[in-house]
Coordinates of C-alpha atoms and ligand atoms in Angstrom, one line a residue:
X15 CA 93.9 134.3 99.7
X16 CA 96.7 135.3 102.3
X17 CA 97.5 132.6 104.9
X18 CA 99.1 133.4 108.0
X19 CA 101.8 130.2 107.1
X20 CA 104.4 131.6 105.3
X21 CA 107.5 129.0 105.6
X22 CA 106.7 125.2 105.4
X23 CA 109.0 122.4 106.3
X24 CA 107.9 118.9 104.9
X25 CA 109.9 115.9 106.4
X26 CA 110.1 113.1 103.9
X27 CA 110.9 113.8 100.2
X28 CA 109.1 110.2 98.9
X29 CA 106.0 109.4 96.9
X30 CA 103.8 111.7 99.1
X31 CA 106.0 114.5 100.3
X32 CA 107.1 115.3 96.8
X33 CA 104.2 115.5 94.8
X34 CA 102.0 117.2 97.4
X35 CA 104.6 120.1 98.5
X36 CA 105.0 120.4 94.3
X37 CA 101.3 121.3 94.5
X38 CA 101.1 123.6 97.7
X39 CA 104.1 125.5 96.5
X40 CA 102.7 126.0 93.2
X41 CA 99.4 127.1 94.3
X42 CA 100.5 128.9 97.5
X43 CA 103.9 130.9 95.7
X44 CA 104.0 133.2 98.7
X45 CA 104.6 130.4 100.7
X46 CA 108.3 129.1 100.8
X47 CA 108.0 125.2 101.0
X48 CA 111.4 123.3 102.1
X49 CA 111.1 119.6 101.6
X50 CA 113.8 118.1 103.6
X51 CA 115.1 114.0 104.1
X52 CA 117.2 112.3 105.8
X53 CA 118.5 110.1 102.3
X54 CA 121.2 113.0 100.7
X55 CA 121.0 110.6 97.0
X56 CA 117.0 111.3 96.8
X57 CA 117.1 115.0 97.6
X58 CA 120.5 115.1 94.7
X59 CA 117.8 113.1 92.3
X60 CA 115.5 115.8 93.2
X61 CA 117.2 118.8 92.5
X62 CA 118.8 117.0 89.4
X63 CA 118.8 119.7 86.2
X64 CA 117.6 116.6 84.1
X65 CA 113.8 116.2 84.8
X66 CA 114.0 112.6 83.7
X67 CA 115.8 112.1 86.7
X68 CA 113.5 113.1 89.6
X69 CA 113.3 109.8 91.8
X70 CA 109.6 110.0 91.5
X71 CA 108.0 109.5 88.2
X72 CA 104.3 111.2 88.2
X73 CA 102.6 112.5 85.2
X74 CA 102.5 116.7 85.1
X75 CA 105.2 116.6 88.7
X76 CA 108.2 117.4 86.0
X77 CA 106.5 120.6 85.3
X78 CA 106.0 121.9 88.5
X79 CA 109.0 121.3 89.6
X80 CA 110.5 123.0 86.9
X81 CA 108.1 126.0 87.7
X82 CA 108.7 126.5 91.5
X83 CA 112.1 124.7 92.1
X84 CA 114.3 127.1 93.4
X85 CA 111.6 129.8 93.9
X86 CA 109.5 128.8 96.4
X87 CA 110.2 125.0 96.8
X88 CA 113.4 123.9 98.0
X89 CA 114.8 120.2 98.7
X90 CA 117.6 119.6 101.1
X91 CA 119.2 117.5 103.9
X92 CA 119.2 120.7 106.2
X93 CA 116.5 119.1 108.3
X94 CA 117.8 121.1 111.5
X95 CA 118.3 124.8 110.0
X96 CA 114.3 124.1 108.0
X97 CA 112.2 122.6 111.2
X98 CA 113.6 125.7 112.9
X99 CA 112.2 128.4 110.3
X100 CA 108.6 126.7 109.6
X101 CA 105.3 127.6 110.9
X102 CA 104.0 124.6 109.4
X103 CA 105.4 120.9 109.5
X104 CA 104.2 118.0 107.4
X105 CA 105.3 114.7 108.5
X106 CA 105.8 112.4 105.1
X107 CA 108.1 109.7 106.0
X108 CA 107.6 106.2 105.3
X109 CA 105.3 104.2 107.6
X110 CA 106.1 100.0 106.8
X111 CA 104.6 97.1 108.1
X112 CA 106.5 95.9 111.6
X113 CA 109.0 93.0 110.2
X114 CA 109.1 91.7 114.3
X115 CA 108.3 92.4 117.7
X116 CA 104.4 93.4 118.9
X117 CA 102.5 93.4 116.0
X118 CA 104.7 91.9 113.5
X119 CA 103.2 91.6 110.2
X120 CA 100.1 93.6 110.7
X121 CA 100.7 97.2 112.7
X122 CA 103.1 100.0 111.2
X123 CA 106.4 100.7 112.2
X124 CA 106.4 104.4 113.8
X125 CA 109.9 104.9 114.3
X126 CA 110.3 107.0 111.6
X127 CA 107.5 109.0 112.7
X128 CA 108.6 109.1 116.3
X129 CA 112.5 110.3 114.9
X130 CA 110.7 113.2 113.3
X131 CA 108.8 114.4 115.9
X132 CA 111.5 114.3 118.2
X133 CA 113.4 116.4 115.3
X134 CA 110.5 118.8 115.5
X135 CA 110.4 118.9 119.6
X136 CA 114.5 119.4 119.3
X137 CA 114.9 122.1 116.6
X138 CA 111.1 124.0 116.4
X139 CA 111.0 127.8 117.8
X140 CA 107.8 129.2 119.0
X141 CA 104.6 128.2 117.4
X142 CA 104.3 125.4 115.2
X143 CA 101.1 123.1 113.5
X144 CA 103.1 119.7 113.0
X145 CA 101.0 117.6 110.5
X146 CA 100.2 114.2 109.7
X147 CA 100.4 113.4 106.3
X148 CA 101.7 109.7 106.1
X149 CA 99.1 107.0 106.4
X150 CA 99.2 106.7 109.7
X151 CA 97.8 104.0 112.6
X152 CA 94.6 105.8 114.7
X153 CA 96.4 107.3 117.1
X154 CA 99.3 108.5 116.2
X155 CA 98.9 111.9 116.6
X156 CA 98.6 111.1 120.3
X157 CA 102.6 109.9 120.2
X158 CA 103.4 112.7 118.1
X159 CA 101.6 115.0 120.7
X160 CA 103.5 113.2 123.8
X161 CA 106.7 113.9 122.0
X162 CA 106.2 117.6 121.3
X163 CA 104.4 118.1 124.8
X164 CA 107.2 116.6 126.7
X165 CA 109.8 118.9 125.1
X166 CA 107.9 121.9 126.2
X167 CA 108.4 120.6 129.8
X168 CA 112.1 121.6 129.5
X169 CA 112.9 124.7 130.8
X170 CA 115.0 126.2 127.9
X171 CA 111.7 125.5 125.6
X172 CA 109.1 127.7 127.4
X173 CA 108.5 129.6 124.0
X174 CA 107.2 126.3 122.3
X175 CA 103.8 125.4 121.3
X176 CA 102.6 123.0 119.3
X177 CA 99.1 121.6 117.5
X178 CA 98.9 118.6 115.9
X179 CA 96.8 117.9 112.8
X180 CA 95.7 115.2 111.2
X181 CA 95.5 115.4 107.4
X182 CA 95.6 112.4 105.2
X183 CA 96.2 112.1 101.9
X184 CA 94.3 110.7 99.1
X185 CA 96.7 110.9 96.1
X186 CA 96.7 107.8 94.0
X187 CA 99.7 106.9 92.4
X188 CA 100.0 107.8 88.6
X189 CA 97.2 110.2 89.1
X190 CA 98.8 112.2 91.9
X191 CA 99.2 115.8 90.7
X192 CA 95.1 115.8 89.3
X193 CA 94.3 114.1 92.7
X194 CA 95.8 117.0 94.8
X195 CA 95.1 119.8 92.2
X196 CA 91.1 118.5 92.3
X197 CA 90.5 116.5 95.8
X198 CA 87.4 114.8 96.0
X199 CA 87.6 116.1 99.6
X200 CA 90.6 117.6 102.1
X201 CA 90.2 116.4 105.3
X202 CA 91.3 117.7 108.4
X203 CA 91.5 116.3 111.8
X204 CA 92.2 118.4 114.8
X205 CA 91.4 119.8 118.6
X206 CA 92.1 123.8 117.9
X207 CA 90.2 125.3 115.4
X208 CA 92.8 128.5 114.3
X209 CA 95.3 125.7 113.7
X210 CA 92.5 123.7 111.4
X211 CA 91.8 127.0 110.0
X212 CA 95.4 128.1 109.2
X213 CA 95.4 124.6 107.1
X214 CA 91.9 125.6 105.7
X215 CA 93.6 128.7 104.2
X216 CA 96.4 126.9 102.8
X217 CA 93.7 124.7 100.6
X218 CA 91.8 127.2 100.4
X219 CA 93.8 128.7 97.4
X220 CA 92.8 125.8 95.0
X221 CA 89.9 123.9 96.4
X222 CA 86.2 124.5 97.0
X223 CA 85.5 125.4 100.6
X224 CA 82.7 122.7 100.6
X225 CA 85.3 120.1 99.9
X226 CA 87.0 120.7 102.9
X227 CA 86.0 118.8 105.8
X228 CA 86.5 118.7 109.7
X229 CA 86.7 115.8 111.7
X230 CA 88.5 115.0 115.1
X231 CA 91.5 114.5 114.9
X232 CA 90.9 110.2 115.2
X233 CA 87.9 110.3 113.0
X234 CA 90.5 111.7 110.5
X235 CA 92.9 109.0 111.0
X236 CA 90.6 106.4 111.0
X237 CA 88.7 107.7 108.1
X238 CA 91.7 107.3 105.7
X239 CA 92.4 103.2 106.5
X240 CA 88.7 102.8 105.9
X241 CA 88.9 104.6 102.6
X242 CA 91.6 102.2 101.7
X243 CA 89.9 99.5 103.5
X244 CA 86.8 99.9 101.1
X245 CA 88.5 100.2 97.7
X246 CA 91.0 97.5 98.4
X247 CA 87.8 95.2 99.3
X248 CA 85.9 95.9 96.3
X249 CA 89.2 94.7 94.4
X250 CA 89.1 91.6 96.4
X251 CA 85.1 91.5 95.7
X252 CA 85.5 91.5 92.4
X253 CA 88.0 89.2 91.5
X254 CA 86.7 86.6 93.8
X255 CA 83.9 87.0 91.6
X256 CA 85.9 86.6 88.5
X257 CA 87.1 83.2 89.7
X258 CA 83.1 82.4 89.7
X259 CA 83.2 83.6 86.2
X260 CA 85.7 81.7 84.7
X261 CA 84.2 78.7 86.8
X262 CA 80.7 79.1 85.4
X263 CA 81.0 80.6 82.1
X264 CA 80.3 84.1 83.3
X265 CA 82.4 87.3 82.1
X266 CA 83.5 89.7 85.0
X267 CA 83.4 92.4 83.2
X268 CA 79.7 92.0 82.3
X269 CA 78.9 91.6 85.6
X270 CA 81.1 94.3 86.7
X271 CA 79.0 96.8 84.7
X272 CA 75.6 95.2 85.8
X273 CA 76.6 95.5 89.2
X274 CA 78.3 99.0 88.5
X275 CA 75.1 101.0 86.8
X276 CA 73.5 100.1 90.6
X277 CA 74.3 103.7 92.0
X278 CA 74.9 102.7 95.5
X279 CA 77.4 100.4 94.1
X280 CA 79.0 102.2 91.4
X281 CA 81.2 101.6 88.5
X282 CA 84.5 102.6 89.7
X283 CA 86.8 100.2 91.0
X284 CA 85.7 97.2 89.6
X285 CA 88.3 95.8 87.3
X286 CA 89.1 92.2 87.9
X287 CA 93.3 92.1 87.8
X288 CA 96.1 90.3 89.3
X289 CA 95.2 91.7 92.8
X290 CA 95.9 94.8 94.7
X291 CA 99.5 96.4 95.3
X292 CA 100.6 99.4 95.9
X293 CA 102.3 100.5 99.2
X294 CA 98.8 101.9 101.2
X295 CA 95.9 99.1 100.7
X296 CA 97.3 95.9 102.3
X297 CA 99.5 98.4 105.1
X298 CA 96.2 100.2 105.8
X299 CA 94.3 96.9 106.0
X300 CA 96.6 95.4 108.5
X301 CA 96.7 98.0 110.9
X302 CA 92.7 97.6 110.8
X303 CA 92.8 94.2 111.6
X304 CA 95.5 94.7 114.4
X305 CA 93.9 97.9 116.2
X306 CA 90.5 95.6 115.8
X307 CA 92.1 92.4 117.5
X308 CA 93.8 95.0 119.8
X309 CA 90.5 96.5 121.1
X310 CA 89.2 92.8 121.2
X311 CA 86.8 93.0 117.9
X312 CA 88.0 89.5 116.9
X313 CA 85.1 89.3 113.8
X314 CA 85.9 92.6 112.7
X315 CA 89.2 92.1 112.6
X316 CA 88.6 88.9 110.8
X317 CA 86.6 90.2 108.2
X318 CA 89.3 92.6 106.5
X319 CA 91.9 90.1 107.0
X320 CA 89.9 87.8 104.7
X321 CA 90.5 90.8 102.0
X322 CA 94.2 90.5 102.2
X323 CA 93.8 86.7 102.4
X324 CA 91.9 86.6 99.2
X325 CA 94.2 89.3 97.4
X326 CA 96.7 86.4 98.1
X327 CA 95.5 83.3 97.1
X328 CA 94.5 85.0 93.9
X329 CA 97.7 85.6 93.1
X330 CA 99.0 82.4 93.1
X331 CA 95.8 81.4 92.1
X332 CA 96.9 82.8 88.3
X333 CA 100.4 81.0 88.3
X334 CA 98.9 77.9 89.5
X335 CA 96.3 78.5 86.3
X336 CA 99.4 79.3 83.9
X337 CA 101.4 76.2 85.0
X338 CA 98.3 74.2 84.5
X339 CA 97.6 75.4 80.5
X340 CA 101.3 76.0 80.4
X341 CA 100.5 71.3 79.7
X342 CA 101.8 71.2 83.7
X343 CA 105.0 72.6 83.8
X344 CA 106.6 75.8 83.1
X345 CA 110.6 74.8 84.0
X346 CA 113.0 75.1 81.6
X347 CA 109.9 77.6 79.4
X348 CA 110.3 81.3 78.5
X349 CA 107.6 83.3 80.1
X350 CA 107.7 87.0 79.6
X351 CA 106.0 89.2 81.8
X352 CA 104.5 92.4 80.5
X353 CA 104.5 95.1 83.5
X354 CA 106.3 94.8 87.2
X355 CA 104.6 98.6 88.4
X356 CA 102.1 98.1 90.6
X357 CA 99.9 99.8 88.0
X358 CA 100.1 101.5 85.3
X359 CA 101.7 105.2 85.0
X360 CA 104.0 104.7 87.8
X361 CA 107.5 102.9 88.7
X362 CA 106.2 101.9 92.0
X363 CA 107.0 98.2 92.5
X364 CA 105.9 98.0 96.4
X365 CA 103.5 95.4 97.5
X366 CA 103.2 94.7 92.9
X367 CA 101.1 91.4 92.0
X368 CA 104.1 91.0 89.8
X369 CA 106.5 90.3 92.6
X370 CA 104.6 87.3 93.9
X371 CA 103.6 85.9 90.7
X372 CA 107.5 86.0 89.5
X373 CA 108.1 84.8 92.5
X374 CA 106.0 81.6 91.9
X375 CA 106.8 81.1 88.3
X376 CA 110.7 81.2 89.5
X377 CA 109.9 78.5 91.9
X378 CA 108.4 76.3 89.1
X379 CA 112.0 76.6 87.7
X380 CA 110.4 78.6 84.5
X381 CA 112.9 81.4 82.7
X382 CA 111.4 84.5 82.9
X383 CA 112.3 87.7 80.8
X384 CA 110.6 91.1 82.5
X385 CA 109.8 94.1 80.9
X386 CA 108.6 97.3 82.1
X387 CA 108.3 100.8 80.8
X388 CA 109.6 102.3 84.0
X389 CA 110.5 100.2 86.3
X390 CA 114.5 100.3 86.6
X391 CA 115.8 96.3 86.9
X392 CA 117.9 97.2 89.4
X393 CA 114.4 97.5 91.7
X394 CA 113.1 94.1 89.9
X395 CA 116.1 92.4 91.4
X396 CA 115.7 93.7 95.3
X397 CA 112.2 92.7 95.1
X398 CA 112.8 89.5 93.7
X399 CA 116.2 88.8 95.8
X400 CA 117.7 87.6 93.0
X401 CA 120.2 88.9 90.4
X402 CA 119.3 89.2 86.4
X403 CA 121.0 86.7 84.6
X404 CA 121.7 88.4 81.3
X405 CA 122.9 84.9 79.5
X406 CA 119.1 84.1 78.8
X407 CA 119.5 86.5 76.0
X408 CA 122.4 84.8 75.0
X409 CA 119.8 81.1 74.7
X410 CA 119.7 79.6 71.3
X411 CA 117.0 76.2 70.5
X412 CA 115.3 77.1 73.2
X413 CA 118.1 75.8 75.5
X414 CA 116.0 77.3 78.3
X415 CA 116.7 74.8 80.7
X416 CA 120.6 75.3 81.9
X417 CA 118.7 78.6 83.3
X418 CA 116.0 77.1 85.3
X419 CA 114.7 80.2 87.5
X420 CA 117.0 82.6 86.2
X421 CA 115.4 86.5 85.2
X422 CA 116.5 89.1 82.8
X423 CA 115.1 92.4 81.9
X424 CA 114.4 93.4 78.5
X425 CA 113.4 96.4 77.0
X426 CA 112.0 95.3 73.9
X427 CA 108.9 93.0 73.7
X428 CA 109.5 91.3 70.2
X429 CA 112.9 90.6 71.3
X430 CA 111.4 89.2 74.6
X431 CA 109.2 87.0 72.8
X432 CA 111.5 85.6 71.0
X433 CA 111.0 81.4 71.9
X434 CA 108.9 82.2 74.6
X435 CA 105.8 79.9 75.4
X436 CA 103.7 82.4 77.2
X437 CA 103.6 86.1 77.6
X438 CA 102.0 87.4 80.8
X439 CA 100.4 90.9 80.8
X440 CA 100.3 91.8 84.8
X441 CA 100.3 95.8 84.6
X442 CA 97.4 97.5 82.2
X443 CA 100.5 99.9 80.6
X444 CA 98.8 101.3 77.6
X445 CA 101.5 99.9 74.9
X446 CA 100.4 96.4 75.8
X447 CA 97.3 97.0 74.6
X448 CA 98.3 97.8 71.4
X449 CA 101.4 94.9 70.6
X450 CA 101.5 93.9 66.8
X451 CA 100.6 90.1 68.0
X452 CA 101.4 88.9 64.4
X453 CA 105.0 89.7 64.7
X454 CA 104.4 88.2 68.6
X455 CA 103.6 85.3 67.2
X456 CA 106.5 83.8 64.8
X457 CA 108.6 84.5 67.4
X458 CA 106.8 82.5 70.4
X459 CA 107.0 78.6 70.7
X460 CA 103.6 76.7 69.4
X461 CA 101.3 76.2 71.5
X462 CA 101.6 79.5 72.5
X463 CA 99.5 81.6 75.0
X464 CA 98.8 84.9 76.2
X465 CA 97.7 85.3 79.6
X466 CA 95.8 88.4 80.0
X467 CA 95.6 89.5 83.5
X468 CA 94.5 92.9 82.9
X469 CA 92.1 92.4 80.1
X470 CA 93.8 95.0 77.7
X471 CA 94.5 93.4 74.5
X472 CA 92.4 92.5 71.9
X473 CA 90.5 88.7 71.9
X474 CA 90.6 88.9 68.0
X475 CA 93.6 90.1 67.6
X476 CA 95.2 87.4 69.4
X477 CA 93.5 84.5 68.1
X478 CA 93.9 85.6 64.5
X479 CA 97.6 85.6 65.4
X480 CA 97.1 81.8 66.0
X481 CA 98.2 82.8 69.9
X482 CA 95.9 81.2 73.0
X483 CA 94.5 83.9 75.3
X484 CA 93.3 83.2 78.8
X485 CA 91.5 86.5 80.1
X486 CA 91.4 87.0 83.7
X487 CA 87.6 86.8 85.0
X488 CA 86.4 85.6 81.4
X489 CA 84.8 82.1 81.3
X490 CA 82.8 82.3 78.1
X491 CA 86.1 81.3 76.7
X492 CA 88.7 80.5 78.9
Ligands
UDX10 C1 95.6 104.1 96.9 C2 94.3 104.9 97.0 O1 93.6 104.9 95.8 C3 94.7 106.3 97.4 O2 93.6 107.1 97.7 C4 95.6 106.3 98.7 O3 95.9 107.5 99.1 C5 96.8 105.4 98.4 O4 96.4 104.1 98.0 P1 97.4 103.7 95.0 O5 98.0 102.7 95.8 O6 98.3 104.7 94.3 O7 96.3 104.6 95.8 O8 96.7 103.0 93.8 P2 95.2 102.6 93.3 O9 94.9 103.3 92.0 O10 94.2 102.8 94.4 O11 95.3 101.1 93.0 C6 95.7 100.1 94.0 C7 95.8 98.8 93.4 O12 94.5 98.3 93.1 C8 96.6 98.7 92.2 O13 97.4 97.5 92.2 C9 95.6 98.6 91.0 O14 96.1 97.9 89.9 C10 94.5 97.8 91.7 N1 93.2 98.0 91.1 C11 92.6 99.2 91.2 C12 92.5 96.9 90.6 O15 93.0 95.8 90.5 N2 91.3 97.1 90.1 C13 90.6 98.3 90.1 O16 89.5 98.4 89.6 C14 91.3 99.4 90.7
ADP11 P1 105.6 107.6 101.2 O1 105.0 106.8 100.1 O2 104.9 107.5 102.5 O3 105.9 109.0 100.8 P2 108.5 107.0 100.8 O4 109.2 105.8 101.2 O5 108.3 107.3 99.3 O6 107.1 106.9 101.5 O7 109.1 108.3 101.4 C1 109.4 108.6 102.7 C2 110.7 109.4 102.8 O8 110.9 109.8 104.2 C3 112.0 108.7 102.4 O9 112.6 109.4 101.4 C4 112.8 108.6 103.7 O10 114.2 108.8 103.5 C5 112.3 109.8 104.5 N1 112.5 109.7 105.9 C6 112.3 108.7 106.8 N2 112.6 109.0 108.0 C7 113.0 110.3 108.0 C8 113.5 111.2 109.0 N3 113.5 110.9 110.3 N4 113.9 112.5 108.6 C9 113.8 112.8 107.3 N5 113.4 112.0 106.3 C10 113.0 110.8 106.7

């Protein structure tokens, strides 16, 4: 299928830029796809000859990039020379939660997005579709459009013209490359319909017409918080429910599947866990609740606050419930925590249940040793604003106390063990769920637990290894 886009410019080489322009240019090779950023390191990591190095770790993205790297997908700094030459710009730069000011706490920061488009207004020629691609506030494509409109006021920019789109993206982390190669749906917001169709043909290459939808340009917006909105409060649902369970002598996950083989309910998304992170669900949330409280819908905005509100007390909900079998302390006691990624099959850390559990256990003065398959410990100590303290390795008889609050990283999970009272599984990596627990155990202090926040390893396994296992949502045991 021949599109008439031939040269695209995506702003913002991160977690969504990447992956996605890895896809079109793979699927589109007559188009020439230039990903440009403003951060010089990240575009050097992405054009790095050693794979292992790309700054984004997603399964099958290392081949692709091998594939059309240099052919027909280029990374750079040049934001000026690339925005000039495109048909077709995607905007995928990094929307966080305001820190001050109006809306503190709850709506995004658009500065980012407002740079770009003034980029776009500044160095554009002729005709150009600018898209939205980060999750974005409802209405944004309205300051985007202001932007680009007000440049073509200007009488050396008579030639401009612009349409703005609005098309989200679904990817999940860890799954991103299968979730853009086989989209449950593309959606498309937009006024001008040879615009929405010049998109169309871009998707059109790999996707089923049928899965492509079109929606006005807010319905499209709006349509991707919800999405979030809804998966991020059946998360909240269920483990709210799990507390239930382990208060009643319920298991979660048998209700989860009761519940689940209800076809208006469904099974997906249902696994009780330490609480949502990721950098979309509680961002997306929050802008809910602020655009509700904006327009005055106080109860609505209430409502999805309460899912935010309950993904936090359940955190420190589970440290309060390892202090308390932990005999009612945990300072001065080795705790090692299995997982800091968000989830598993990513090194994402942003918005992890880890962070605020750490966090927690810290404060309670308890020594904590970290491990994660990816996640580099240079990350683990700006979210935790505070430095490793690589003498906890150095602890013999348990001496734990001289490092009251103090973190290390360690690669190796026997080694981490080693005199530890607890061991905290917060990510579902596959390798936890298969941990030789007998060789686990005669290294860990008696009484020794496991704490099973993901519900991965084995009940048997662990008890025969004379280890105590609290499973989250599980109250026929627990
Ligand atoms: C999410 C959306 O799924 C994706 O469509 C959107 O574009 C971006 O936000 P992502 O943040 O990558 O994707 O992760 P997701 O797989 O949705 O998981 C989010 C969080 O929920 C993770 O912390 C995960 O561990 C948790 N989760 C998910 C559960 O605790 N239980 C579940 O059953 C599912
Ligand atoms: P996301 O998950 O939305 O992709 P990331 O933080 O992973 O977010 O990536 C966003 C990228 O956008 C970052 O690499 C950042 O440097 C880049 N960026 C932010 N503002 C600009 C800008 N004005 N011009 C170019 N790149 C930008």
């Amino acid at each position: 299928m021949s599109s008439l886009i031939k040269n695209i410019c995506c702003i913002g080489a991160g977690y969504v830029g990447g992956p996605t322009m890895a896809v079109i240019a793979d699927k589109c090779p007559e188009i020439l796809v230039n990903v440009v950023d403003i951060n010089e390191e990240r575009i050097n990591l992405w054009n790095s000859l050693n794979l292992d190095l790309l700054p984004i770790y997603e399964p099958g993205l290392d081949n692709l990039i091998k594939k059309r790297r240099n052919k027909n997908l280029f990374f750079s700094t040049k934001l000026e020379d690339n925005i000039s030459k495109a048909d077709m710009i995607f905007i995928s730069v990094n929307t966080p939660t305001k820190k001050k000011g109006v809306g503190a706490g709850k709506a995004s920061d658009l500065k980012w997005v407002e740079a770009c488009a003034r980029q776009v207004a500044k160095y554009s020629k002729g005709y150009t579709i600018v898209v939205e691609k980060s999750t974005l506030p409802v209405k944004t494509a309205e300051v985007i459009k202001t932007i680009l409109e007000a440049s073509q006021l200007s009488p050396d920019d008579k030639e401009k013209k612009f349409d703005v789109l609005s098309n989200p993206e679904f990817l999940a982390e860890g799954t991103a490359i299968k979730d853009l190669e086989y989209p449950d749906r593309v959606l498309i917001g937009g006024e001008n319909k040879k615009a929405i169709n010049s998109l169309t043909d871009i998707y059109k290459n790999w996707v089923p017409i049928n899965k492509i939808l079109h929606t006005n340009i807010w319905s499209s917006e709006l349509a991707k918080i919800t999405a979030n909105a809804f998966l991020a409060q059946r998360i909240s649902s269920i483990n709210s429910i799990g507390a239930i369970c382990e208060a009643t002598g319920a298991d979660v996950r048998e209700v989860a599947r009761a519940i689940g083989s209800d076809s208006r309910i469904g099974s997906k998304f249902l696994d009780a866990g330490p609480g949502f992170g990721g950098s979309c669900f509680k961002k997306d949330i929050l802008n809910l609740v602020y655009l509700s409280n904006y327009f005055g819908l106080n109860e609505v905005a209430n409502f999805w606050e309460g899912v935010v509100l309950l993904n936090k007390w359940h955190q420190h909900r589970i440290t309060r419930l390892i202090i308390k079998k932990l005999l009612g302390t945990v300072t001065g006691k080795k705790i090692c925590i299995l997982g800091f990624a968000f989830k598993a099959n990513t090194n994402d850390t942003r918005e992890s249940a880890s962070i605020n559990i750490c966090k927690d256990l810290l404060e309670e003065g308890a020594v904590l040793q970290i491990h994660d398959p990816k996640v580099d410990p240079k990350q683990i100590e700006v979210n935790l604003g505070k430095k490793e303290n690589k003498k906890i390795k150095e602890i013999k008889d348990q001496n734990y106390f001289q490092l009251e609050g103090q973190w290390s990283f360690e690669k190796d999970i026997t080694i981490s063990s080693d005199g530890a009272d607890a061991i905290v599984v917060l990510t579902e990596w596959d390798e936890y769920s298969k941990i030789n627990w007998f060789a686990i155990s005669k290294k860990m202090r008696k009484p020794s637990w496991v704490f099973d926040v993901r519900s991965i390893v084995s009940r048997t396994k662990v008890l025969e290894a004379n280890i105590n296992l609290w499973k989250i949502g599980d109250g026929t045991n627990n």
